[in-house]
CSV table of C-alpha atoms and ligand atoms in Angstrom, one decimal:
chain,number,residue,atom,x,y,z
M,1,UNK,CA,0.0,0.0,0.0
M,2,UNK,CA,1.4,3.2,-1.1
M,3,UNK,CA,0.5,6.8,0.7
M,4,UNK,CA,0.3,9.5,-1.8
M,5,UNK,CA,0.4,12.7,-0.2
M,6,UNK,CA,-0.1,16.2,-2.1
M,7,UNK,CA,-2.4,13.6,-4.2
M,8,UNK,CA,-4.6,16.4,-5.7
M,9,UNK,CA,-1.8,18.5,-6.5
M,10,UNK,CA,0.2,18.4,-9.8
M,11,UNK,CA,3.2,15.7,-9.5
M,12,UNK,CA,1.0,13.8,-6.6
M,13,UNK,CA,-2.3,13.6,-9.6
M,14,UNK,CA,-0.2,11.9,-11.7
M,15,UNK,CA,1.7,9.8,-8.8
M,16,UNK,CA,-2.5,8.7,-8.3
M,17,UNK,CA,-3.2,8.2,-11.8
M,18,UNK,CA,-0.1,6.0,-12.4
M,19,UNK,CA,-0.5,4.0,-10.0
M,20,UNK,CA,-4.4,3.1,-10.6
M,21,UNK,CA,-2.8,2.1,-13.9
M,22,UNK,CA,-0.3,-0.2,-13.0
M,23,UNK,CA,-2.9,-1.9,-10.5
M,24,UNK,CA,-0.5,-0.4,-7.4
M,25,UNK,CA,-2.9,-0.5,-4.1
M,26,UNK,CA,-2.8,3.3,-3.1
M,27,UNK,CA,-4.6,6.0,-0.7
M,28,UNK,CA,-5.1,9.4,-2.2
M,29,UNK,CA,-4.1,11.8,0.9
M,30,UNK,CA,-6.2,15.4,0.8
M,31,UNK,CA,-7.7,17.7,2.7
M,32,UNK,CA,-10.8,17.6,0.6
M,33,UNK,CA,-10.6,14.8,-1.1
M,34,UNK,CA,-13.4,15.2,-3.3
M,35,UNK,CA,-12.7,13.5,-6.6
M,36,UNK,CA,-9.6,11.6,-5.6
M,37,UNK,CA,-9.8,7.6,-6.0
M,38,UNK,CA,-9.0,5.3,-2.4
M,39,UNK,CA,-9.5,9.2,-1.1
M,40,UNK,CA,-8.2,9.7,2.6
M,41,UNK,CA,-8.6,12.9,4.5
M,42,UNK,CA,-5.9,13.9,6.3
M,43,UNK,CA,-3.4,17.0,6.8
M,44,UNK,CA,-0.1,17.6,7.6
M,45,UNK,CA,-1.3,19.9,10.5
M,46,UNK,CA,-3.2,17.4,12.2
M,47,UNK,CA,-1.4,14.0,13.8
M,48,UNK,CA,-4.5,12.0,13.8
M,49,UNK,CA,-5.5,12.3,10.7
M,50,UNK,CA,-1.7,11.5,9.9
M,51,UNK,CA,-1.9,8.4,11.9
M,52,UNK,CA,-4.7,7.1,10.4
M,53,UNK,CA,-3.8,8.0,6.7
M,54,UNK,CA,0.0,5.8,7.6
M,55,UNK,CA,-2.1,2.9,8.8
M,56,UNK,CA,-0.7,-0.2,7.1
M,57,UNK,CA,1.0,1.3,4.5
M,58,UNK,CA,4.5,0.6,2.7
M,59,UNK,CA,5.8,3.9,1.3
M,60,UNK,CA,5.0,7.1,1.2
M,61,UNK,CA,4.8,9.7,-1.7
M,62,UNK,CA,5.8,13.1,0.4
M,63,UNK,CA,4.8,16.6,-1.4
M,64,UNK,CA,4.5,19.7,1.2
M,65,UNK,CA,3.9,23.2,0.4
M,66,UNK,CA,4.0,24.7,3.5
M,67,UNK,CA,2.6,28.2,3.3
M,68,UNK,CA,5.6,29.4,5.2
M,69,UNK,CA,8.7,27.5,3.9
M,70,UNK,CA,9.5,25.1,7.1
M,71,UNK,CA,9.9,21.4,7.4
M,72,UNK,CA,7.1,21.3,9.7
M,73,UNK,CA,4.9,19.2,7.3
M,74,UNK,CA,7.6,16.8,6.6
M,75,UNK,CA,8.4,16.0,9.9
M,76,UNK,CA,5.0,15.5,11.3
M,77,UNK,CA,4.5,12.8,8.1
M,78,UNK,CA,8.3,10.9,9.2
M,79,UNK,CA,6.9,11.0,12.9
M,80,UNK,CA,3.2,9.4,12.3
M,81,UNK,CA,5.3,6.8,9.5
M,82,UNK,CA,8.1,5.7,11.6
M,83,UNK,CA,5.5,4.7,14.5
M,84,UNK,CA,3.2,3.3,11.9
M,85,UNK,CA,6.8,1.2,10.5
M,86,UNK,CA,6.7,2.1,6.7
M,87,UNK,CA,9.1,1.3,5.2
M,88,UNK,CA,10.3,4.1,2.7
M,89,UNK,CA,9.6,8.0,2.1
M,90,UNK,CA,10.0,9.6,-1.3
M,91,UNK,CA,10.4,13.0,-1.2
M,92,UNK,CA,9.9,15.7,-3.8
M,93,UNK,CA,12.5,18.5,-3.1
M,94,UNK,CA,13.5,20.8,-5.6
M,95,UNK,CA,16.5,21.3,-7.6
M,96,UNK,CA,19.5,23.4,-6.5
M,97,UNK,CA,18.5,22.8,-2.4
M,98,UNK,CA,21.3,23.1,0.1
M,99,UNK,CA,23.3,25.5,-2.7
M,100,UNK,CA,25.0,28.5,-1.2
M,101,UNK,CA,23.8,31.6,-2.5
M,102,UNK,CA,23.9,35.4,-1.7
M,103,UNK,CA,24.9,34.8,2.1
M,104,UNK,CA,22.4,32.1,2.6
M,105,UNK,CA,21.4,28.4,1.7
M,106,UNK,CA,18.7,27.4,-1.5
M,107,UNK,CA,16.0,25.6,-0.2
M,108,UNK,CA,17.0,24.9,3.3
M,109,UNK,CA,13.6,23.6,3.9
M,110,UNK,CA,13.5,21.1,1.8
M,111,UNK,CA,17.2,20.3,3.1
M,112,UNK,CA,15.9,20.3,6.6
M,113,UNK,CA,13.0,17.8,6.0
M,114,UNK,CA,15.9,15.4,4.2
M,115,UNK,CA,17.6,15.2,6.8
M,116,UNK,CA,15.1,14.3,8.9
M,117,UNK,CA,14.1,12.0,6.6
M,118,UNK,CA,17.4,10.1,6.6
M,119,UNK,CA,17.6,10.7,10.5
M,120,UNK,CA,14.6,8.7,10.7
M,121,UNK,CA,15.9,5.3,9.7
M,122,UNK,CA,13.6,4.4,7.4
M,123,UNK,CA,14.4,4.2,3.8
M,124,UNK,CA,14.1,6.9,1.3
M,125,UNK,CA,14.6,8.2,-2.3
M,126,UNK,CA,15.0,12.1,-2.9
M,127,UNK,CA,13.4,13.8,-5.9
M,128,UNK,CA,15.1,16.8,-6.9
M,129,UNK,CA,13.2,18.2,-9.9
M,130,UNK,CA,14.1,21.8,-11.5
M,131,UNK,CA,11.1,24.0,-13.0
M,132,UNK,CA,7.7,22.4,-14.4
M,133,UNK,CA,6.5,22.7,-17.4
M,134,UNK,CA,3.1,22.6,-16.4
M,135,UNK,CA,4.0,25.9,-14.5
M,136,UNK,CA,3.0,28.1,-17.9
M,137,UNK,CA,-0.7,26.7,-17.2
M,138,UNK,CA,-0.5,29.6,-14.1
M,139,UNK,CA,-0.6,32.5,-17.4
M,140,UNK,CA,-3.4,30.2,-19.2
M,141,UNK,CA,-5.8,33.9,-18.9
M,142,UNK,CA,-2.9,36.0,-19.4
M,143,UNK,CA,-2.1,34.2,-23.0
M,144,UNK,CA,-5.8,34.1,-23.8
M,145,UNK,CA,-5.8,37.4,-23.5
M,146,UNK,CA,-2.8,38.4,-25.2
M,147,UNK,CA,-1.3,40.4,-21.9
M,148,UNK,CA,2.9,39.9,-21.6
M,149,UNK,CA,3.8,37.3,-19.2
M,150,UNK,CA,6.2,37.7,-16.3
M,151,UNK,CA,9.6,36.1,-16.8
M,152,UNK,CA,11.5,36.4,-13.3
M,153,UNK,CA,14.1,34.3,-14.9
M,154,UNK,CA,15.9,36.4,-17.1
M,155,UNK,CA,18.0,35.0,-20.0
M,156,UNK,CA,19.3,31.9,-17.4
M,157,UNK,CA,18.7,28.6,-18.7
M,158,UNK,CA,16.8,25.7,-16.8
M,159,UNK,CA,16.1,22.2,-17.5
M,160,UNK,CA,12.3,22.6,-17.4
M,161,UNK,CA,11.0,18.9,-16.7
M,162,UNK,CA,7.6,17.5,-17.5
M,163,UNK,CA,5.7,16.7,-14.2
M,164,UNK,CA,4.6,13.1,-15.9
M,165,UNK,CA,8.5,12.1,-15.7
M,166,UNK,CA,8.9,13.2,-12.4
M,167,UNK,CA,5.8,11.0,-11.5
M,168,UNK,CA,7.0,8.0,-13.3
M,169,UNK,CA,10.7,8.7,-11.9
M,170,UNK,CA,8.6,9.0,-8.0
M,171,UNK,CA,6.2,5.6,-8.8
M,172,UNK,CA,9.9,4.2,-9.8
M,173,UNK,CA,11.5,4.9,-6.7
M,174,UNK,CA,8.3,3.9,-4.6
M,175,UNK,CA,8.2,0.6,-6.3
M,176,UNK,CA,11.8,-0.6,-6.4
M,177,UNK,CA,14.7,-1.0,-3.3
M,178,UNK,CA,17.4,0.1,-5.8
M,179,UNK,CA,16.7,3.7,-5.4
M,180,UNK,CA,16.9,4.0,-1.5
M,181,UNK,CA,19.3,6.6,-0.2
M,182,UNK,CA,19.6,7.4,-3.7
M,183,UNK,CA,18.9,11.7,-4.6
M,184,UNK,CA,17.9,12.5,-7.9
M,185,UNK,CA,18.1,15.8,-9.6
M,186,UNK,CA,14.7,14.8,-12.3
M,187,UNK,CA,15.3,17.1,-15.4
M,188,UNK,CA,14.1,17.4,-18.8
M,189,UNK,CA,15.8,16.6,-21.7
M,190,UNK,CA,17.5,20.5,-22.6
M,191,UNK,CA,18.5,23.9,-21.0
M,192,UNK,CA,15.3,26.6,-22.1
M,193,UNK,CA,15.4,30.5,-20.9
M,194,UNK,CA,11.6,31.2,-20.5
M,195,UNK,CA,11.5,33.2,-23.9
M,196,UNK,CA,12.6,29.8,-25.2
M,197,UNK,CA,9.4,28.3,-23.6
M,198,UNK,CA,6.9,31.4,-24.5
M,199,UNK,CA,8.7,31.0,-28.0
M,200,UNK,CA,7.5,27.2,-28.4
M,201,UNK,CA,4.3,27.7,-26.8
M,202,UNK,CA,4.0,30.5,-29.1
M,203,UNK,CA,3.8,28.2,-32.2
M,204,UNK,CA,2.1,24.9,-30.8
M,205,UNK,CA,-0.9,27.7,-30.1
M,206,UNK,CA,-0.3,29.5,-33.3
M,207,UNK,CA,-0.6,33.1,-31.2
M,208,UNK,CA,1.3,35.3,-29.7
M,209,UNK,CA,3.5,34.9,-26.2
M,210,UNK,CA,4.8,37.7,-24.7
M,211,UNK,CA,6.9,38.1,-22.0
M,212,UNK,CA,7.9,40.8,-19.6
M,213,UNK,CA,11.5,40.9,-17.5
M,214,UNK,CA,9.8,41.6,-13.9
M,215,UNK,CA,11.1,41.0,-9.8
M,216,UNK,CA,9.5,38.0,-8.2
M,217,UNK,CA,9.6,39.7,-5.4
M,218,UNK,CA,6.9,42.6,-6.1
M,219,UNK,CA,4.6,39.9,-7.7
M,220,UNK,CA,4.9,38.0,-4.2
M,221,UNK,CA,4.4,41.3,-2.1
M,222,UNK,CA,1.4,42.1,-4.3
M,223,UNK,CA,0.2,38.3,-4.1
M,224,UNK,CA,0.3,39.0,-0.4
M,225,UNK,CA,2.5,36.3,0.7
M,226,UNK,CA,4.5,36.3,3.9
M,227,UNK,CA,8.1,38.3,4.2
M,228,UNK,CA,9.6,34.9,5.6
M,229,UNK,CA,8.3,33.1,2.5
M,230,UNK,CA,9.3,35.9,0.0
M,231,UNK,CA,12.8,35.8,1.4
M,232,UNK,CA,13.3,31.9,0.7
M,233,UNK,CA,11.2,31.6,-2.6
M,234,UNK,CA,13.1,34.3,-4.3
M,235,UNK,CA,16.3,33.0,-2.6
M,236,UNK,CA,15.7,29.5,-5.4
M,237,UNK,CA,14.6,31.7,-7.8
M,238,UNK,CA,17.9,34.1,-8.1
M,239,UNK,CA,20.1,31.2,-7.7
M,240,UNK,CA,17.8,29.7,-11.0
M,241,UNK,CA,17.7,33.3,-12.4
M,242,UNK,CA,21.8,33.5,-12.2
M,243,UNK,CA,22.3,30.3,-13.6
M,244,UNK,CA,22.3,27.7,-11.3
M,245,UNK,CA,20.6,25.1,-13.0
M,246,UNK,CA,21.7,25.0,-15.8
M,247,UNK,CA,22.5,21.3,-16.4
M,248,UNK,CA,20.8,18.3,-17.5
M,249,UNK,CA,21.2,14.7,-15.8
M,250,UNK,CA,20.1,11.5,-17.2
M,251,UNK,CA,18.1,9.8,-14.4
M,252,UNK,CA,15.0,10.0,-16.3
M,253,UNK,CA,16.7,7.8,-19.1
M,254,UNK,CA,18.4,5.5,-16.7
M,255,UNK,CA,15.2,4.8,-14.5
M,256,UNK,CA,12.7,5.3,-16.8
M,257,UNK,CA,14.8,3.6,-19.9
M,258,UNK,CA,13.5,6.3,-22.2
M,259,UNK,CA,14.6,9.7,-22.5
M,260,UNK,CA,12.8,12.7,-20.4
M,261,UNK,CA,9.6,14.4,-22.6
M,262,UNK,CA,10.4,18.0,-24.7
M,263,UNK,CA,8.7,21.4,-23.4
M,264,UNK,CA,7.4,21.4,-26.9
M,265,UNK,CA,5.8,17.7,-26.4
M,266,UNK,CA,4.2,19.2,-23.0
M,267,UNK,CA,3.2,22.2,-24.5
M,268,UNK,CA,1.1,19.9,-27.5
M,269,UNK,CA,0.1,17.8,-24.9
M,270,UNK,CA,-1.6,20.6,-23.1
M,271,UNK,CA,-2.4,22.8,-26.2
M,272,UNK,CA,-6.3,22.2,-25.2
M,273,UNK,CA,-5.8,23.9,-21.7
M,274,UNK,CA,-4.8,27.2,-23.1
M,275,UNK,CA,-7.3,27.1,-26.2
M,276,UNK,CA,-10.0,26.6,-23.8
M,277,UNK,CA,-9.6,29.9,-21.9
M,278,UNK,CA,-10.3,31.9,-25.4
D,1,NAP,N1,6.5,24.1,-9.4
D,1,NAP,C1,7.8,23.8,-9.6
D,1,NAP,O1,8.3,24.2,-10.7
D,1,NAP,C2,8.6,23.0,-8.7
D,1,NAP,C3,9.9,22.7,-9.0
D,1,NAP,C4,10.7,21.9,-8.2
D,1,NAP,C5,10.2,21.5,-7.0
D,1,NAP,N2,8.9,21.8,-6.6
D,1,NAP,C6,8.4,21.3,-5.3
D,1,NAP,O2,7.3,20.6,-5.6
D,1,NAP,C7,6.4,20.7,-4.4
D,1,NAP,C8,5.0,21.0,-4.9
D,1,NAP,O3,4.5,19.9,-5.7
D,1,NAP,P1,3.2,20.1,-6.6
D,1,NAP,O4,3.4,21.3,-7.5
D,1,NAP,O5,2.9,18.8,-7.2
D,1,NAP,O6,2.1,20.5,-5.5
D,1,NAP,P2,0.8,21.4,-5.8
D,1,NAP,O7,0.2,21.2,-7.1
D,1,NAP,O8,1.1,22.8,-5.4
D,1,NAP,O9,-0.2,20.8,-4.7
D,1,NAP,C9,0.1,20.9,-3.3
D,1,NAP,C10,-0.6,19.8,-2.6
D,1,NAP,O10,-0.3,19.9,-1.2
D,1,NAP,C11,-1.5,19.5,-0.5
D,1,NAP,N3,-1.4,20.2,0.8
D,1,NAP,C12,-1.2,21.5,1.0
D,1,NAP,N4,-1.2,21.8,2.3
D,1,NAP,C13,-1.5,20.6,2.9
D,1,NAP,C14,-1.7,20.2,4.3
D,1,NAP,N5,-1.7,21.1,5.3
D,1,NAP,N6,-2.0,18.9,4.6
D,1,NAP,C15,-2.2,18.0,3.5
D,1,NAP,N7,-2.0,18.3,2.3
D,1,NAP,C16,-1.7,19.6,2.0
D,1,NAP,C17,-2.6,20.0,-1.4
D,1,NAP,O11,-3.7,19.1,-1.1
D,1,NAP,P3,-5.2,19.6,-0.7
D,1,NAP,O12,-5.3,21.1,-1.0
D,1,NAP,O13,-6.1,18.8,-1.6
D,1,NAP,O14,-5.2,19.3,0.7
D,1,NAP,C18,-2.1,19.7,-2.8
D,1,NAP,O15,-2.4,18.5,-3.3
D,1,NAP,C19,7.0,21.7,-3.5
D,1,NAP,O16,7.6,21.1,-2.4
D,1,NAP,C20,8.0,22.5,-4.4
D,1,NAP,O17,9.0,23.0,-3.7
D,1,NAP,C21,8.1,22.6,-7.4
């Protein structure tokens, strides 16, 4: 039995959807599990509903987004698994975490829940993914209605992964013992600035894409997130911004046995997303 956590979320959907495929016994974890399959309810914030979602199961899918950047929400999920003996967490961090940059350390959250993860004794498998693909269907509205996009990347290149190969890479890692203790950085097959991406987005829709060099952190003040949160998100983002990512791996081909999928292969893939909001 396999725990999916974040389950109606993007990476954790598709966690869900390949597993009903493959015949994998799951649980769906939520809040509001309304239209999840095997649905639990259950939240990071709350250890009896933790307890109950760990009940019996094997592994554990672990996605937290924390509205405050802390490991909080990881460590309650190791506490209520360790008493419940699972055996293994998979954990999706985030590219570039525990990097030194301007005076401070790139997601040191997410580098804080590892650890505790690996403190734990239980086995465990690290996901370290760069930017999604799927993150252009947040300017679905914006594209409909021809209004610039913000690019808070600049001209630095990033590996953008599609979140279906970081699925498959996480129902992998869930499914087989040779992955434990193993971190993975999950990219995508090529290095893309994010004019590259509005570019080929630009002709799979067959209108324009047009971007705009802004600061993330005025979006994020006007968003009204918190300070704290402000200060760590753009931390990962300037590190992206000046560079940092700019690599490629080949997990996906050595896990998966097929290469990663294209921004342009997401972006047909999707095309009916962004046509819909016209
Ligand atoms: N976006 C990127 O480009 C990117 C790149 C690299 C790494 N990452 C990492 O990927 C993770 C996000 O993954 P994602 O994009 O798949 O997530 P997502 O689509 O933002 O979904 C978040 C999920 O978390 C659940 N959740 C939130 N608060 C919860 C709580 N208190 N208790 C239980 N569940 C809770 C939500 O479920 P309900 O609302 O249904 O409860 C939802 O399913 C983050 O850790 C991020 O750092 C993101």
């Amino acid at each position: 039995m396999i725990l999916v956590t974040g389950a109606s979320g993007t990476i954790g959907g598709h966690v869900v959807r390949l597993l009903a495929d493959r015949g994998v016994p799951f649980r769906a974890m939520s809040r509001n599990p309304v239209d999840l399959p095997n649905a639990v309810r259950a939240d990071f914030t709350d250890p009896v509903s933790l307890t109950a979602a760990v009940a019996g199961v094997d592994a554990v899918f672990l996605v937290t987004v924390p509205p405050v950047p802390s490991a909080e929400h990881d460590i309650a999920l190791v506490d209520a698994a360790t008493a419940a003996g699972v055996r293994k967490i998979v954990k999706l961090s985030a590219i570039g975490s525990g990097e030194p940059f301007e005076g401070a350390t790139v997601g040191a959250w997410h580098v804080e829940a590892e650890e505790a993860i690996a403190a734990s004794g239980l086995a465990w498998t690290v996901l370290r993914p760069p930017s999604f693909a799927s993150n252009f269907l947040r300017y679905q509205a914006m594209i409909a209605e021809g209004d610039q996009i913000p690019n808070v990347f600049g001209t630095a290149r990033q590996p953008i992964v599609d979140p279906r190969d970081v699925a498959a890479v996480a129902v992998a890692t869930l499914l087989d013992s040779t992955h434990d203790g193993r971190r993975y950085d999950v990219t995508g097959p090529e290095l893309l600035t994010f004019d590259d991406q509005a570019a080929v987005l630009e002709r799979v829709l067959g209108r324009p894409v047009r971007t705009v060099d802004v600061g993330l952190r005025p979006q994020l003040e006007a968003a009204g997130m918190p300070a704290e949160a402000i200060a760590q998100v753009s931390l990962g983002t300037s590190w992206a911004g000046a560079g940092g990512a700019e690599y490629v791996t080949e997990h996906v081909n050595r896990i998966l046995g097929r290469p990663p999928g294209t921004f342009e292969q997401w972006a047909i893939d999707h095309r009916a997303m962004f046509n819909r909001m016209r």
